[in-house]
Coordinates of C-alpha atoms in Angstrom, one line a residue:
X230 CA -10.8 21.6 13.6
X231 CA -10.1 18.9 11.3
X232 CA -6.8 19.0 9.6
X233 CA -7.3 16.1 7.1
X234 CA -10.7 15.2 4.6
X235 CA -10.1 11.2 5.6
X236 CA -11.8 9.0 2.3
X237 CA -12.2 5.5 2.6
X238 CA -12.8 2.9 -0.1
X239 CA -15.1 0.7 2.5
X240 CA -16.3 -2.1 0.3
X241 CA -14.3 -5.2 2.1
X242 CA -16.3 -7.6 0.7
X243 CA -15.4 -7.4 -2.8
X244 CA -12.0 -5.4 -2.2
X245 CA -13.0 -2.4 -2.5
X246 CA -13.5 -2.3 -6.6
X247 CA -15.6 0.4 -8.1
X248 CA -18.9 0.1 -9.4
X249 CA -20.2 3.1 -11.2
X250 CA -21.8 4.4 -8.0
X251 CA -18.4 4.4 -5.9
X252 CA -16.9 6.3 -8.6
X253 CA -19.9 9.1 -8.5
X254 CA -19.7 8.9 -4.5
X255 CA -15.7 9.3 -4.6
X256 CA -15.7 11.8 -7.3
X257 CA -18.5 13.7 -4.8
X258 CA -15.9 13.4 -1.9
X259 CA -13.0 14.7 -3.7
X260 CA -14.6 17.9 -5.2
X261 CA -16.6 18.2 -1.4
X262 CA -13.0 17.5 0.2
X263 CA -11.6 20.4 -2.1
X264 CA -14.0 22.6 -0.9
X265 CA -13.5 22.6 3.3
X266 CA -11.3 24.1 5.6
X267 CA -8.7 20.9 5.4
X268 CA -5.2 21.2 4.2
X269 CA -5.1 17.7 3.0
X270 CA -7.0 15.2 1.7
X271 CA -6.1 11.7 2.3
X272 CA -7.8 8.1 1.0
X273 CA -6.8 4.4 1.8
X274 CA -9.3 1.2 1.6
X275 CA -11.1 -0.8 4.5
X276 CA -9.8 -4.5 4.6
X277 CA -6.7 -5.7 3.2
X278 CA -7.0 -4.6 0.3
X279 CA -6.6 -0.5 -1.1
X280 CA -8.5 -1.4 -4.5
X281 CA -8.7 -3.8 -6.9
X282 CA -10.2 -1.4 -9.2
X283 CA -12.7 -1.2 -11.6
X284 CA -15.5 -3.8 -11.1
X285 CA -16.1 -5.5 -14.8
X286 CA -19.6 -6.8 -13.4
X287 CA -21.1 -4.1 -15.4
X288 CA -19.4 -4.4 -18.4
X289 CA -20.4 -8.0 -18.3
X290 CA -24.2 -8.1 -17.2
X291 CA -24.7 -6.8 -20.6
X292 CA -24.0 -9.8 -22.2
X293 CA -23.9 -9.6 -25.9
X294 CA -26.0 -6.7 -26.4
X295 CA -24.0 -4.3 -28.3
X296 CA -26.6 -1.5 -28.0
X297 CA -26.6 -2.0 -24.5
X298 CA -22.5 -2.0 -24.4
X299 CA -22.2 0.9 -26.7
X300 CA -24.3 3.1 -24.0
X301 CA -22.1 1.5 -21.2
X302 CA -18.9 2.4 -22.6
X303 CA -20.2 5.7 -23.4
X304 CA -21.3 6.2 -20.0
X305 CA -18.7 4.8 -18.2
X306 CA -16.3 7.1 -20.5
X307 CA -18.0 10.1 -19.2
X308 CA -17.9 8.9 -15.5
X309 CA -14.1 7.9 -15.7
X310 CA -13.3 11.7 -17.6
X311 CA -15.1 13.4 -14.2
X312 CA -13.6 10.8 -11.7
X313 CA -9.6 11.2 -12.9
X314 CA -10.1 15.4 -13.6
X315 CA -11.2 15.5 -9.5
X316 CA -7.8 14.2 -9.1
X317 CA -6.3 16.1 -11.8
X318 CA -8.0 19.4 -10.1
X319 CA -7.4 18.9 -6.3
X320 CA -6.1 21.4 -4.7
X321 CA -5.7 20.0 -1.1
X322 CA -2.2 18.2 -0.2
X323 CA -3.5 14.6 -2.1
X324 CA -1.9 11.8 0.6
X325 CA -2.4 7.9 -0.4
X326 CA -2.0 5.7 2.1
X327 CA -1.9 1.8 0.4
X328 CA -1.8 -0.9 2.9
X329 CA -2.9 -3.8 0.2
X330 CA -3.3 -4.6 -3.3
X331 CA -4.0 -1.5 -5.4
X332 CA -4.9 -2.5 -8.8
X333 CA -6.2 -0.8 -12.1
X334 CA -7.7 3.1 -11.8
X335 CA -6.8 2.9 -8.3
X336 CA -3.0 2.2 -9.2
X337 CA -3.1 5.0 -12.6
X338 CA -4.4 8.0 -10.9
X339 CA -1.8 6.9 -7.7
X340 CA 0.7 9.2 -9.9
X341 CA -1.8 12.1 -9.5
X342 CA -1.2 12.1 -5.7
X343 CA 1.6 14.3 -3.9
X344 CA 2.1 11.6 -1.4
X345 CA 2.4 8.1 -0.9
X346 CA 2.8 6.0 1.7
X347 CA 2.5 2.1 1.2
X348 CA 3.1 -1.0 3.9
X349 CA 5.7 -3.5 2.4
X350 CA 2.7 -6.0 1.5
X351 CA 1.4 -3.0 -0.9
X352 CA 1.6 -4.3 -4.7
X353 CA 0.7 -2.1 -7.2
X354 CA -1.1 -3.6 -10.8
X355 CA -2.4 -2.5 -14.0
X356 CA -2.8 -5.2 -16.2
X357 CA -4.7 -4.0 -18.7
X358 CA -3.1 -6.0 -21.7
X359 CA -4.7 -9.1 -20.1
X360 CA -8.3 -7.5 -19.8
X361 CA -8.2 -6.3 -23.5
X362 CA -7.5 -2.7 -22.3
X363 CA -5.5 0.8 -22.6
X364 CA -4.0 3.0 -19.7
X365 CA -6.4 5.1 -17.7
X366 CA -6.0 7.7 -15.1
X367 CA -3.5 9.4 -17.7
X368 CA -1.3 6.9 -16.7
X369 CA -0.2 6.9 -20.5
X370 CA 1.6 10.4 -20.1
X371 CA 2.3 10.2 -15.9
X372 CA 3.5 6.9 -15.4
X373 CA 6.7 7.4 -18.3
X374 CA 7.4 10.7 -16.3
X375 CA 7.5 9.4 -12.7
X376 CA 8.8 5.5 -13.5
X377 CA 10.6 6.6 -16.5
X378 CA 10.2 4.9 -20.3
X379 CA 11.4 2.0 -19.8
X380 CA 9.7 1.1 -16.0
X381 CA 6.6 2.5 -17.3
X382 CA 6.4 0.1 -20.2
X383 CA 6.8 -2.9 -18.1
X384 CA 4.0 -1.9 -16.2
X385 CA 1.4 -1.1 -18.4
X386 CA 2.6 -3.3 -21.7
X387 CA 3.5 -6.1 -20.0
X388 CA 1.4 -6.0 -17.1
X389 CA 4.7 -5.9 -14.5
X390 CA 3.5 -6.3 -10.8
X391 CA 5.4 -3.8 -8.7
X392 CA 6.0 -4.4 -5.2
X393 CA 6.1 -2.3 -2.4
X394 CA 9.8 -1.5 -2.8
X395 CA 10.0 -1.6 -6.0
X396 CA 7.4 1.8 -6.1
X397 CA 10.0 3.2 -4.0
X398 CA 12.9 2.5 -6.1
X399 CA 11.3 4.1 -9.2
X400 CA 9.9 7.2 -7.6
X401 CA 6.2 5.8 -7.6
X402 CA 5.7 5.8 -3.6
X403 CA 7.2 8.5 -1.3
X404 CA 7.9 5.8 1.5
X405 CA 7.1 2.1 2.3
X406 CA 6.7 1.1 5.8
X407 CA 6.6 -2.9 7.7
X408 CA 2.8 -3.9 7.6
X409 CA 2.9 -4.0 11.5
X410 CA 4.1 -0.5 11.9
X411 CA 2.3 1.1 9.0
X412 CA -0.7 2.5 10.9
X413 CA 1.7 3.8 13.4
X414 CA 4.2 5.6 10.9
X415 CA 1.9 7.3 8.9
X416 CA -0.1 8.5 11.5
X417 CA 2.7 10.7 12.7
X418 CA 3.2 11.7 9.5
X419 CA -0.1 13.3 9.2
X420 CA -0.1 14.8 12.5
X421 CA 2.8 16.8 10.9
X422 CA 0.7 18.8 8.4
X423 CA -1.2 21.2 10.8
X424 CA 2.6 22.4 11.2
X425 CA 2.9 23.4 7.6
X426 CA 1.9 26.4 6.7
X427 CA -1.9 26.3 4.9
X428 CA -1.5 28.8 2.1
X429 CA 1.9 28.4 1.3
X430 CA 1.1 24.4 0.8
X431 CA -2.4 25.6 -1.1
X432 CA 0.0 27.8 -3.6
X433 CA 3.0 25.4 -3.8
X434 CA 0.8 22.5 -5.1
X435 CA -1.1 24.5 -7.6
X436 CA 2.4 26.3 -8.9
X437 CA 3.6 22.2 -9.6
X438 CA 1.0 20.8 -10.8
X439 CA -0.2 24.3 -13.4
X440 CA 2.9 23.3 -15.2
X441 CA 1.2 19.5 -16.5
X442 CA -2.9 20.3 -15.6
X443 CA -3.8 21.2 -19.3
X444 CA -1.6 18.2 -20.7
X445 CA -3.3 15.8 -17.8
X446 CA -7.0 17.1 -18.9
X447 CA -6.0 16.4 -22.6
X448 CA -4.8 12.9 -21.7
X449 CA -7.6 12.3 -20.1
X450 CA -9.7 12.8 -22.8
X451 CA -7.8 10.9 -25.2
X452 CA -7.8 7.9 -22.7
X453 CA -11.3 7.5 -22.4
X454 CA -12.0 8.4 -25.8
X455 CA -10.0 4.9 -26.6
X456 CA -12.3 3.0 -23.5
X457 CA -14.8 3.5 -25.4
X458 CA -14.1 1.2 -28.3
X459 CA -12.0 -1.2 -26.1
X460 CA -14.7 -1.3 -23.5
X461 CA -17.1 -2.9 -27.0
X462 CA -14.0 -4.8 -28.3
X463 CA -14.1 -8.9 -27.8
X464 CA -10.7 -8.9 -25.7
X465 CA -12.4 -6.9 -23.0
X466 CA -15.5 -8.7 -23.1
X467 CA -14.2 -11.8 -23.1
X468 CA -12.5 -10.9 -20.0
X469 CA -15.7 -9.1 -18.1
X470 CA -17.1 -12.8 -19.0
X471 CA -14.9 -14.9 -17.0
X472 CA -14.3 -12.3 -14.3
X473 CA -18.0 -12.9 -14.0
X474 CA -18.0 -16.4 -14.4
X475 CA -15.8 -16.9 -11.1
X476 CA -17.8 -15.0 -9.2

């Protein structure tokens, strides 16, 4: 019997960012992952990197069509709502294990994980205020509460890089391992979970995270409710343009 649901971001090739069919196919595994015999559920990234996020390519095919970018944004909103409430929702023991870069939606709904392991060459990004964008992921409401106020708006204000060790020292990662041992280290970790006991974890994760799961949904909402009009807004677009132009 499998004790873990292993999910991989496996696009190498353009480091594993998200086009609107990788968020479909990971929102899929999440909600399939919820529903198995596992105790845990546990996603990394094939290459060196763990993410880099959301991949603007769509956002900028569209050009200057604003009918066309109104039903993106729209879309996308609705995509993104489904995509962070399967991480909101899980129920399984969530495990992260970040080896690389792990940039935008991939860093915000990090905080919705139980654990996280990262190599020392992990850095985690959200620089939204240089794409013309808000939080996402409901980093807004989870990222004061982990990283506190004052960490929190350095990361998603001023678009602070963290590294590896400093996720540790503000609560963001559960451990950080060396690069060359990483594989090693957290393998051993999750050949500790078949020892917990199933039900008890199952019960324990739901009693911590009922306490925030109606505040998490609302954020959410509000958080892609904004997308929308920042998705349309020339800051972002202007962005999407020139991540398209050094393609």
């Amino acid at each position: 019997m499998l004790h873990t649901s292993n999910l991989v971001c496996c696009r190498p090739q353009k480091f594993n960012s998200l086009t609107p069919t990788g968020y479909i196919e990971l929102t899929d595994a999440l909600e399939s992952a919820a529903k198995n015999k596992t105790v845990a559920t546990v996603i990394t990234g094939a290459g060196k990197y763990f993410s880099s996020g959301n991949d603007l390519s769509n956002v900028a095919k569209a050009g200057i069509d604003k009918a066309a970018i109104k039903d993106i944004a729209e879309k996308s909103a609705v995509m993104l709502e489904k995509f962070v409430s399967a991480f909101i929702d899980h129920p399984k023991l969530l495990v992260g294990l970040v080896h690389g870069p792990c940039i935008g939606i991939a860093f915000t709904t990090m905080a919705l994980y139980d654990v996280v392991y990262a190599s020392d060459q992990a850095t985690f990004h959200a620089p939204f205020t240089s794409l013309g964008l808000t939080p996402e992921g409901t980093s807004s409401y989870s990222f004061p509460k982990v990283m506190g106020p004052a960490k929190a708006n350095e990361v998603l204000l001023l678009g602070k890089k963290l590294s590896a060790a400093e996720a540790l020292e503000c609560g963001f990662v559960t451990e950080v391992f060396p690069a060359d041992t990483f594989e090693v280290e957290t393998k051993r970790r999750l050949e500790l979970l078949p020892k917990l006991a199933p039900i008890s974890l199952k019960e324990s994760k739901i009693l911590i995270r009922s306490l925030d799961q109606a505040k998490l949904h609302k954020v959410n909402d509000l958080e892609c409710k904004r997308l929308i009009g920042m998705w349309q807004g020339d800051e972002c677009l202007s962005a999407a343009a020139k991540f398209l132009s050094r393609k």
